[in-house]
Short mmCIF file of N, CA and C in Angstrom, two decimals:
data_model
loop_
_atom_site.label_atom_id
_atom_site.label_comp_id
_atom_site.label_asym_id
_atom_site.label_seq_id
_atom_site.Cartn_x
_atom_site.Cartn_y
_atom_site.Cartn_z
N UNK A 1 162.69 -170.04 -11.43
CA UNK A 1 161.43 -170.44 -12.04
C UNK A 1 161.71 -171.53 -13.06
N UNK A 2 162.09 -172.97 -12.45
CA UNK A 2 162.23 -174.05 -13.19
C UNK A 2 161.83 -175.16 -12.79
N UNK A 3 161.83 -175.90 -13.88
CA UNK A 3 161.11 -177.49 -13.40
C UNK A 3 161.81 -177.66 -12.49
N UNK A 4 163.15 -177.71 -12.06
CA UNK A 4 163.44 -178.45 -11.04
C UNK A 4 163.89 -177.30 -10.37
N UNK A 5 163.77 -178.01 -8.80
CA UNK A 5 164.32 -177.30 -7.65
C UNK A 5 165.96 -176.88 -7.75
N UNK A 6 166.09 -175.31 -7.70
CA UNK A 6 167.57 -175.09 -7.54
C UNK A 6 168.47 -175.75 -6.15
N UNK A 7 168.84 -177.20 -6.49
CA UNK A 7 169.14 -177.55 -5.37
C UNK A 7 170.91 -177.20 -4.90
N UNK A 8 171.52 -176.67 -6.08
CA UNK A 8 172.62 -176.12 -5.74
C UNK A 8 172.59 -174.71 -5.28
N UNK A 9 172.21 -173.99 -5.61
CA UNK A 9 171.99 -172.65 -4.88
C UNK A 9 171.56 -172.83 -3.49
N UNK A 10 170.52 -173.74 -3.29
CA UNK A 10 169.73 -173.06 -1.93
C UNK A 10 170.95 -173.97 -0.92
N UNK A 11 171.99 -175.29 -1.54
CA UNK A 11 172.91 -175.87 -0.65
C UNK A 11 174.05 -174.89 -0.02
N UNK A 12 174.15 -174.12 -1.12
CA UNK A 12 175.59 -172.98 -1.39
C UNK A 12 175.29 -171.69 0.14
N UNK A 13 173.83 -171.72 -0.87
CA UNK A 13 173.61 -170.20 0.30
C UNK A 13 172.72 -170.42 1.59
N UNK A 14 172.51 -171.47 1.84
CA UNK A 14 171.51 -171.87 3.47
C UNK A 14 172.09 -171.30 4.20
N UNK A 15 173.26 -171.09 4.79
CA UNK A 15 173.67 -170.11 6.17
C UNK A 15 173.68 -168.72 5.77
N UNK A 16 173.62 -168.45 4.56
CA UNK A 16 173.98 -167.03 4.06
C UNK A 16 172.85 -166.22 4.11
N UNK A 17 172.43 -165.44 5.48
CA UNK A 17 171.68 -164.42 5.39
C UNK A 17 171.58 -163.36 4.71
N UNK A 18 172.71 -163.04 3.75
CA UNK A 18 172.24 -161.92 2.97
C UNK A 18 172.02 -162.19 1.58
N UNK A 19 171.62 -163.86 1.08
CA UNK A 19 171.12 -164.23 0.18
C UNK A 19 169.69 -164.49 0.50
N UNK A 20 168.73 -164.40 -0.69
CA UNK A 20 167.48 -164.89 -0.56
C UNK A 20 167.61 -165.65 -1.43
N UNK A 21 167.12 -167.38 -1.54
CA UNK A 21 166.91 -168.20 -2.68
C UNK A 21 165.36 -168.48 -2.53
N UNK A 22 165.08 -168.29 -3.81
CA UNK A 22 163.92 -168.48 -3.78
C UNK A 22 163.59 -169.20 -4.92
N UNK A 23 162.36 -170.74 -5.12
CA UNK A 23 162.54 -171.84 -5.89
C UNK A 23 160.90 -171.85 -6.05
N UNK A 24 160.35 -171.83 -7.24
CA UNK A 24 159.33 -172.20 -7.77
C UNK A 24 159.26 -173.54 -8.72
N UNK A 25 159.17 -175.13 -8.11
CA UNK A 25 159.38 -175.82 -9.03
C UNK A 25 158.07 -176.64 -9.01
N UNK A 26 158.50 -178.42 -9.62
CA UNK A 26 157.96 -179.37 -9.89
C UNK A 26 158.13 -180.31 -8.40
N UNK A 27 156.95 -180.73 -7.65
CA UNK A 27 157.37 -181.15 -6.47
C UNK A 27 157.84 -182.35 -6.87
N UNK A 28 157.08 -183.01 -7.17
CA UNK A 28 157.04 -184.66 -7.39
C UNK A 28 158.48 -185.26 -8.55
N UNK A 29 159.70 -184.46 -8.56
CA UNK A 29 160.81 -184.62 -9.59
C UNK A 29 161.87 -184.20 -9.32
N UNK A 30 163.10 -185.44 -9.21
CA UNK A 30 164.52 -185.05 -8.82
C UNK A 30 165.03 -183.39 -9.09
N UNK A 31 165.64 -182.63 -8.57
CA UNK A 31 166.77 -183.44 -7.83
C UNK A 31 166.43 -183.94 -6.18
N UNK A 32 167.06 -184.28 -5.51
CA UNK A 32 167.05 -184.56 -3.92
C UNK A 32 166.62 -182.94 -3.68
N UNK A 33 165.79 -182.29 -2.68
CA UNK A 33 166.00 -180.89 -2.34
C UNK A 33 166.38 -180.26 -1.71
N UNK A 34 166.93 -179.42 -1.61
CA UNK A 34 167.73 -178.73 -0.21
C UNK A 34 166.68 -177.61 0.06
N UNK A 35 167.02 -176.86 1.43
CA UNK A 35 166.36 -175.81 1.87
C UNK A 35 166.35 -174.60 1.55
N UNK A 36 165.71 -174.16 0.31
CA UNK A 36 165.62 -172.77 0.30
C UNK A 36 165.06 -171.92 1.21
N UNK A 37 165.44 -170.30 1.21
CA UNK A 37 164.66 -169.52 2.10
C UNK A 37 162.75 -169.48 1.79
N UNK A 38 162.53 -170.02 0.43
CA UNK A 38 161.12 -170.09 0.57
C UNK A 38 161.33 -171.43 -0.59
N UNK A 39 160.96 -172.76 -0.63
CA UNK A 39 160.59 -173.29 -1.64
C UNK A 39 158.61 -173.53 -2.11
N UNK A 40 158.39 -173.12 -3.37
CA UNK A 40 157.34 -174.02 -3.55
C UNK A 40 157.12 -174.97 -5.28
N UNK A 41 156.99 -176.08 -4.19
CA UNK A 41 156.58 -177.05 -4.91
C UNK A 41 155.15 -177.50 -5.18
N UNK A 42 155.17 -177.58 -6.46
CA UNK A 42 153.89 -177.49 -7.84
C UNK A 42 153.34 -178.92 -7.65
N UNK A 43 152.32 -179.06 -7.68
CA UNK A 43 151.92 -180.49 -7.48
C UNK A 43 152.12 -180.81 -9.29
N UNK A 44 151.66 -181.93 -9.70
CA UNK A 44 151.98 -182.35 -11.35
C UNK A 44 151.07 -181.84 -11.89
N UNK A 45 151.36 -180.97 -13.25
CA UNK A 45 150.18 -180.92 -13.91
C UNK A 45 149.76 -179.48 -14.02
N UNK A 46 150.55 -178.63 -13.05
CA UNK A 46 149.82 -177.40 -12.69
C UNK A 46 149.75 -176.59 -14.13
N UNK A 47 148.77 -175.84 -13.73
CA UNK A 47 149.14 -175.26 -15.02
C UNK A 47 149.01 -173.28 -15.75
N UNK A 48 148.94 -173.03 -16.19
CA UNK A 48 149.56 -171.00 -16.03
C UNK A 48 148.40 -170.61 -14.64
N UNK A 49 147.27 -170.87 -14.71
CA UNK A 49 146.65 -169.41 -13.46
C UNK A 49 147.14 -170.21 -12.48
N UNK A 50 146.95 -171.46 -11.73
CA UNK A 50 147.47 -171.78 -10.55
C UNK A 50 149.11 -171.26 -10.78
N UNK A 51 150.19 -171.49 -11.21
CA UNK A 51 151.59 -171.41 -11.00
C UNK A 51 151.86 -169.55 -10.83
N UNK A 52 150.60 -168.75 -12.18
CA UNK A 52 150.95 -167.09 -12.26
C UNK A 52 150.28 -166.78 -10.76
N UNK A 53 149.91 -167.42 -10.33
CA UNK A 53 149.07 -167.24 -9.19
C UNK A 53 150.07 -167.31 -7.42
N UNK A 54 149.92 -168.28 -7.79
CA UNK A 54 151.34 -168.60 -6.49
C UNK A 54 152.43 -167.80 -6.90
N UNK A 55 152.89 -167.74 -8.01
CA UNK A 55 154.35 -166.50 -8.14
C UNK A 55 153.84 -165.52 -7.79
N UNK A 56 153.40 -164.70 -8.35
CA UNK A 56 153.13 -163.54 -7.67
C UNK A 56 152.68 -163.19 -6.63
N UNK A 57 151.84 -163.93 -6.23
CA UNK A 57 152.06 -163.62 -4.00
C UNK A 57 153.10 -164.22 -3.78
N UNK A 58 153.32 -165.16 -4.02
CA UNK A 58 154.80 -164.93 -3.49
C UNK A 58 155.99 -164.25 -3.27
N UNK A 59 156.15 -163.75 -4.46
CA UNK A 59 156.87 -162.81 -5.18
C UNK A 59 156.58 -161.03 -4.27
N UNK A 60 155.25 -161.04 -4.29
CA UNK A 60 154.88 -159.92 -3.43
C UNK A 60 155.11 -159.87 -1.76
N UNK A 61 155.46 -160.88 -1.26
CA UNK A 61 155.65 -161.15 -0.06
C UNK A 61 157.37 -161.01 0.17
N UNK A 62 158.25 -161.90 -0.99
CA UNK A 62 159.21 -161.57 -1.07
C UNK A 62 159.81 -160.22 -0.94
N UNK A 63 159.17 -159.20 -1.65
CA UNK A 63 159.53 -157.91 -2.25
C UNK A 63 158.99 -157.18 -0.97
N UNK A 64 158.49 -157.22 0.17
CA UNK A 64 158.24 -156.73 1.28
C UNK A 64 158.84 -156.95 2.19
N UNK A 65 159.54 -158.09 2.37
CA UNK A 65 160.14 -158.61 3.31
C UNK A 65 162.36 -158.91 3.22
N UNK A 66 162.53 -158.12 1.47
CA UNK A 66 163.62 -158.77 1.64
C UNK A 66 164.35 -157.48 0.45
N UNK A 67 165.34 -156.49 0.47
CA UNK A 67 165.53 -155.84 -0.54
C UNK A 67 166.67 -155.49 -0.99
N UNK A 68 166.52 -156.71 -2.36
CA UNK A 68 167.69 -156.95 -2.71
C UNK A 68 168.78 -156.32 -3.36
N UNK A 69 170.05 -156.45 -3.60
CA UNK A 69 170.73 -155.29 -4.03
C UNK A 69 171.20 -155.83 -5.75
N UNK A 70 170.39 -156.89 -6.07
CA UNK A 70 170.30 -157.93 -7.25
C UNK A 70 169.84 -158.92 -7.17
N UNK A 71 168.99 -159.17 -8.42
CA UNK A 71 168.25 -160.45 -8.64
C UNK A 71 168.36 -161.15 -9.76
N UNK A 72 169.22 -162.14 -9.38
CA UNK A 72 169.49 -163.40 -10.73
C UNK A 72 167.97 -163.85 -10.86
N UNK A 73 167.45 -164.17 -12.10
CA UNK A 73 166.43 -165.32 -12.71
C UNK A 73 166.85 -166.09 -13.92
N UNK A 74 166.10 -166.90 -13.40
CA UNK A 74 166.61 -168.44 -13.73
C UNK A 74 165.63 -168.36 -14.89
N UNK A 75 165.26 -168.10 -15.91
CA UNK A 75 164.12 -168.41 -16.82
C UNK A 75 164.08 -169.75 -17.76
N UNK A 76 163.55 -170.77 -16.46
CA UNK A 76 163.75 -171.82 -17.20
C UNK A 76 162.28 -172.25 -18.38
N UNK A 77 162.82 -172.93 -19.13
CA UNK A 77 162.00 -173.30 -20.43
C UNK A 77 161.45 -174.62 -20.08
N UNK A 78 161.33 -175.19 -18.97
CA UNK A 78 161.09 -176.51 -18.88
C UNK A 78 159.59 -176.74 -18.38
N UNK A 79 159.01 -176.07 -17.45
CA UNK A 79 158.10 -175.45 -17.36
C UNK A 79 156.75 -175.95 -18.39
N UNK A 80 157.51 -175.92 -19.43
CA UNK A 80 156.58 -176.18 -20.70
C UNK A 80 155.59 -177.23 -20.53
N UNK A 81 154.43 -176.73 -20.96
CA UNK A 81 153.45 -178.36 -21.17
C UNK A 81 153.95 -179.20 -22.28
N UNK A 82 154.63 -179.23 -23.01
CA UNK A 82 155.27 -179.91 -23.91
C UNK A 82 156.55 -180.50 -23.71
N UNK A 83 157.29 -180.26 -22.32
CA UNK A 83 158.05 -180.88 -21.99
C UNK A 83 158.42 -182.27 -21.75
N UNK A 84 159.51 -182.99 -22.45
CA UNK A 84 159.49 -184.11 -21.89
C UNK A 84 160.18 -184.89 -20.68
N UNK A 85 160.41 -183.96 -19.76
CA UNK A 85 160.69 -184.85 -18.50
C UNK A 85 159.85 -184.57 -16.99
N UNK A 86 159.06 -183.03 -17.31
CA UNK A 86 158.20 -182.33 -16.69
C UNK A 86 157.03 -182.47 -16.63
N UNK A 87 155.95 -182.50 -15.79
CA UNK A 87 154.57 -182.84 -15.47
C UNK A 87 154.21 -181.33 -15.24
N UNK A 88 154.76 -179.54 -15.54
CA UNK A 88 154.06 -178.81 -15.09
C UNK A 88 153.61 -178.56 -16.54
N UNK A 89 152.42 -178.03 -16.68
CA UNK A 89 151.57 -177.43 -18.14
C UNK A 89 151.44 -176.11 -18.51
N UNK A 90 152.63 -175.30 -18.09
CA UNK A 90 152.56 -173.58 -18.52
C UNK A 90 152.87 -173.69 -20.04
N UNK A 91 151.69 -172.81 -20.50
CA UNK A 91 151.95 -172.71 -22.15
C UNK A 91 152.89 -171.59 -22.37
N UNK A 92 152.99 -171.31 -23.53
CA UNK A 92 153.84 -170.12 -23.93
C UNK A 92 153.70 -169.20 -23.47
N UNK A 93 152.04 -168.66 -23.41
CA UNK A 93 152.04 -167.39 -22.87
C UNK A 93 152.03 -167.52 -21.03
N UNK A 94 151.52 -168.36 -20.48
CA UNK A 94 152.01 -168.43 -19.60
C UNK A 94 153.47 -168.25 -18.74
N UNK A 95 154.14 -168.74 -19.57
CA UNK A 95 155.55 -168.60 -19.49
C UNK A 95 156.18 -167.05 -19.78
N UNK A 96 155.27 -166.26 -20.75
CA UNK A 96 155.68 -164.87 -21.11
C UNK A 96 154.93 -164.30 -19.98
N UNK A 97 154.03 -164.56 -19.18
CA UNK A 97 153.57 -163.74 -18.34
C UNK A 97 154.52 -163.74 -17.20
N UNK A 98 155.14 -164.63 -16.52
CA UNK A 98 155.58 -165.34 -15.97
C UNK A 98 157.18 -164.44 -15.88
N UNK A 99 157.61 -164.23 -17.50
CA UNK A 99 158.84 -163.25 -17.80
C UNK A 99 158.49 -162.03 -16.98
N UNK A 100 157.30 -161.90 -17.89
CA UNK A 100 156.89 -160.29 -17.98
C UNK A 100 156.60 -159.37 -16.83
N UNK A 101 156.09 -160.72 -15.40
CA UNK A 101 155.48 -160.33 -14.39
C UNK A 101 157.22 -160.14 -13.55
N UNK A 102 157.89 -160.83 -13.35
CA UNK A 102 159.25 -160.74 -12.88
C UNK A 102 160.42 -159.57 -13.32
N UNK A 103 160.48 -159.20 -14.38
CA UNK A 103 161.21 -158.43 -15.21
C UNK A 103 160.73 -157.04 -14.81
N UNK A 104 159.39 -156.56 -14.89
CA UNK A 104 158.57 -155.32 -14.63
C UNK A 104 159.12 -155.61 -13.41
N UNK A 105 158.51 -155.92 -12.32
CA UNK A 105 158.90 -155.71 -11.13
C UNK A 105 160.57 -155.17 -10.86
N UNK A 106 161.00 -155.97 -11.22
CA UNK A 106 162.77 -155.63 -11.10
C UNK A 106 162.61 -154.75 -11.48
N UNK A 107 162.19 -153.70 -12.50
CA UNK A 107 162.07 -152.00 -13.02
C UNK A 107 161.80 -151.72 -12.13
N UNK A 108 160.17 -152.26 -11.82
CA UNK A 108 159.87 -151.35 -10.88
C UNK A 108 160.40 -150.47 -9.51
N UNK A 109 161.03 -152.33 -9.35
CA UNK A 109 161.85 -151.91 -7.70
C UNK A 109 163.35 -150.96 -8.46
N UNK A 110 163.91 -150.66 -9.60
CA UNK A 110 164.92 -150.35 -9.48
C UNK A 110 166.08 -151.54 -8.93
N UNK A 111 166.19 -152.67 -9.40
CA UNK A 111 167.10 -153.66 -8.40
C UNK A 111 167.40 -154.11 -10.34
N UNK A 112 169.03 -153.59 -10.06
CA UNK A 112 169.37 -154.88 -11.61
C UNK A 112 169.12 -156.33 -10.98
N UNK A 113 169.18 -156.65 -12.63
CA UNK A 113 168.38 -157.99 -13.14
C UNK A 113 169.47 -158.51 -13.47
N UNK A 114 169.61 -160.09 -13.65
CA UNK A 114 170.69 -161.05 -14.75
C UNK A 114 169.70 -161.91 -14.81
N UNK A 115 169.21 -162.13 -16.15
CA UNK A 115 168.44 -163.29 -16.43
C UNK A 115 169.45 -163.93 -16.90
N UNK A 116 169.18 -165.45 -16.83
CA UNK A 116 169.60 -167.06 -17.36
C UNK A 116 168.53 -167.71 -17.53
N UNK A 117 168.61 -168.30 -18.70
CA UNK A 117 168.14 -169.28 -19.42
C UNK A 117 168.42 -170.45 -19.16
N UNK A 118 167.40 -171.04 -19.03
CA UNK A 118 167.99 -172.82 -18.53
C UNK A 118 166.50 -173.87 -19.25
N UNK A 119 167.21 -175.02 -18.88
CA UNK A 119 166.40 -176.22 -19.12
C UNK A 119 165.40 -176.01 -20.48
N UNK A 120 164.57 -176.79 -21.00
CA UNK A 120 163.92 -176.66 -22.14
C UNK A 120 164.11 -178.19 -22.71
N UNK A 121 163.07 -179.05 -22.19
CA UNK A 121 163.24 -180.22 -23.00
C UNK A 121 162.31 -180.79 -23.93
N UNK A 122 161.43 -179.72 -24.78
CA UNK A 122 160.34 -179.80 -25.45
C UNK A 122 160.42 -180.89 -26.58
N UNK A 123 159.65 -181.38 -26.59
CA UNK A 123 159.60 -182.52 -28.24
C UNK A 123 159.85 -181.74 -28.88
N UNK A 124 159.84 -181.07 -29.63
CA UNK A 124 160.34 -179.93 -30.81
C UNK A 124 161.18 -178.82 -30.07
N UNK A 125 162.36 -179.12 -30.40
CA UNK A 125 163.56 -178.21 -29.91
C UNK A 125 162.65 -176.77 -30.25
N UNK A 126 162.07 -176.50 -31.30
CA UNK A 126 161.82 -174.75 -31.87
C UNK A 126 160.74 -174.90 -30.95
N UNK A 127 160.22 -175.12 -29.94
CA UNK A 127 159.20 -174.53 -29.07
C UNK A 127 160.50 -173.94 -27.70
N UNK A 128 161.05 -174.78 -27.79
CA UNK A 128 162.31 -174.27 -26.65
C UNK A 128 162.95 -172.89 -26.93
N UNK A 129 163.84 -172.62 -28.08
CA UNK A 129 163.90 -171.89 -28.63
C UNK A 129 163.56 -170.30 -28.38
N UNK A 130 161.83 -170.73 -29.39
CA UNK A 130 160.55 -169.77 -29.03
C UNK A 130 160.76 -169.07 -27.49
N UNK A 131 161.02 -170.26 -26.38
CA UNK A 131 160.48 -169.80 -25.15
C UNK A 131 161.48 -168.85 -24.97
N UNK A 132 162.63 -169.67 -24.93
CA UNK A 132 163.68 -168.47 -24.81
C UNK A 132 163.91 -167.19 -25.19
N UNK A 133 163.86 -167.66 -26.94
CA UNK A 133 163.20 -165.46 -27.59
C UNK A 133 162.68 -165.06 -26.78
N UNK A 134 161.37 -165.74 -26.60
CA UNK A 134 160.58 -164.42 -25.99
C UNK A 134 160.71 -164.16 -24.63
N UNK A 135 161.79 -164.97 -24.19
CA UNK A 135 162.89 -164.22 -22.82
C UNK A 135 163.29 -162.40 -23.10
N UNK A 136 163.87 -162.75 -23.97
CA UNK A 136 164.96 -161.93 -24.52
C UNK A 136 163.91 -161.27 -25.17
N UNK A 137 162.92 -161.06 -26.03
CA UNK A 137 161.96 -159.99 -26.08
C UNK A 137 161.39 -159.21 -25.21
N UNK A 138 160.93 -160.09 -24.10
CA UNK A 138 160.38 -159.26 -22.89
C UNK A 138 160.99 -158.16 -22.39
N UNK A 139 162.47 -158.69 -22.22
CA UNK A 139 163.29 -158.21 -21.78
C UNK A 139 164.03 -156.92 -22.02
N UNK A 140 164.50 -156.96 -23.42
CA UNK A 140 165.01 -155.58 -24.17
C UNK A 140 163.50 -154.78 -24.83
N UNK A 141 162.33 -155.39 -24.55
CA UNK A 141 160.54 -154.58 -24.76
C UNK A 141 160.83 -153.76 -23.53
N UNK A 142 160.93 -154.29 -22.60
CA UNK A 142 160.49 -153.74 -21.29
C UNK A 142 161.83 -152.68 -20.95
N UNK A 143 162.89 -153.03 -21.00
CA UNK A 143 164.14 -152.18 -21.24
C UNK A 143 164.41 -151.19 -22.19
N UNK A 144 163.43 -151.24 -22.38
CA UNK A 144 162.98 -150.29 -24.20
C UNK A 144 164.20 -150.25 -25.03
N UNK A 145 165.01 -151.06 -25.44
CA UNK A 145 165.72 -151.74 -26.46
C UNK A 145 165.22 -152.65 -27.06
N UNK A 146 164.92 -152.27 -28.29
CA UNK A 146 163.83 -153.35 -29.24
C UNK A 146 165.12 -154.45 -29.71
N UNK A 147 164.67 -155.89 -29.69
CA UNK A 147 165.58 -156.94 -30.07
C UNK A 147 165.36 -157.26 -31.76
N UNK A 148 166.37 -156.73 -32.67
CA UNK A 148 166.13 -156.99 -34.22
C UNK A 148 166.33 -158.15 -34.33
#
């Protein structure tokens, strides 16, 4: 879940059937793309209900069709409408829904999690930051380990 397409992953694992890559990005913005098992690309501009919208059917289609024995996320910060190299417009809370909706699920299904943090190129570094905390809030909230 980043501005840009994971184009090293989906190169690494294309023959690898017992990987699923799956890429929610920015269509219209480098890198070159390779073939993930599902990519979708965001037209410019999009912004939280269209993007919370497409993740999660997606996401629900995924989780029917594929069951994993771990799920890396990518929680990228770039995303941001305040970004400066990005055309998508998810605000903060967008972006916490976005955590919140991915993270629950992984409970739900019982499938450990490894979140990573990536990208964040906001005009004000402390909105980047922000996004990231409230990675890591969601995260040990929902894990019921409160983050001091």
């Amino acid at each position: 879940c980043d501005l840009h397409q994971g184009n090293g992953t989906a190169f690494i694992f294309q023959e690898d059937r017992s990987v699923f890559t799956f890429s929610i990005h920015q269509e219209n913005l480098y890198p070159v793309k390779e073939k993930s098992d599902l990519d979708i690309g965001l037209p410019d501009f999009t912004g939280d209900e269209e993007y919370s919208t497409k993740l999660s059917s997606e996401l629900r289609q995924i989780w029917q069709s594929f069951e994993p024995d771990i799920v890396y996320y990518l929680a990228g910060a770039d995303p941001y409408e305040d970004d400066q190299l990005g055309q998508l417009k998810l605000t903060k809370a967008g972006l916490k829904k976005r955590d919140n909706w991915v993270i629950s699920k992984c409970l739900e299904k019982k499938v450990p999690l490894v979140i990573l943090l990536a990208g964040g190129y906001a005009f004000r570094v402390e909105d980047t930051v922000d996004i990231h905390c409230h990675t890591c809030r969601i995260a040990t909230m929902l894990f019921g380990r409160p983050l001091s």
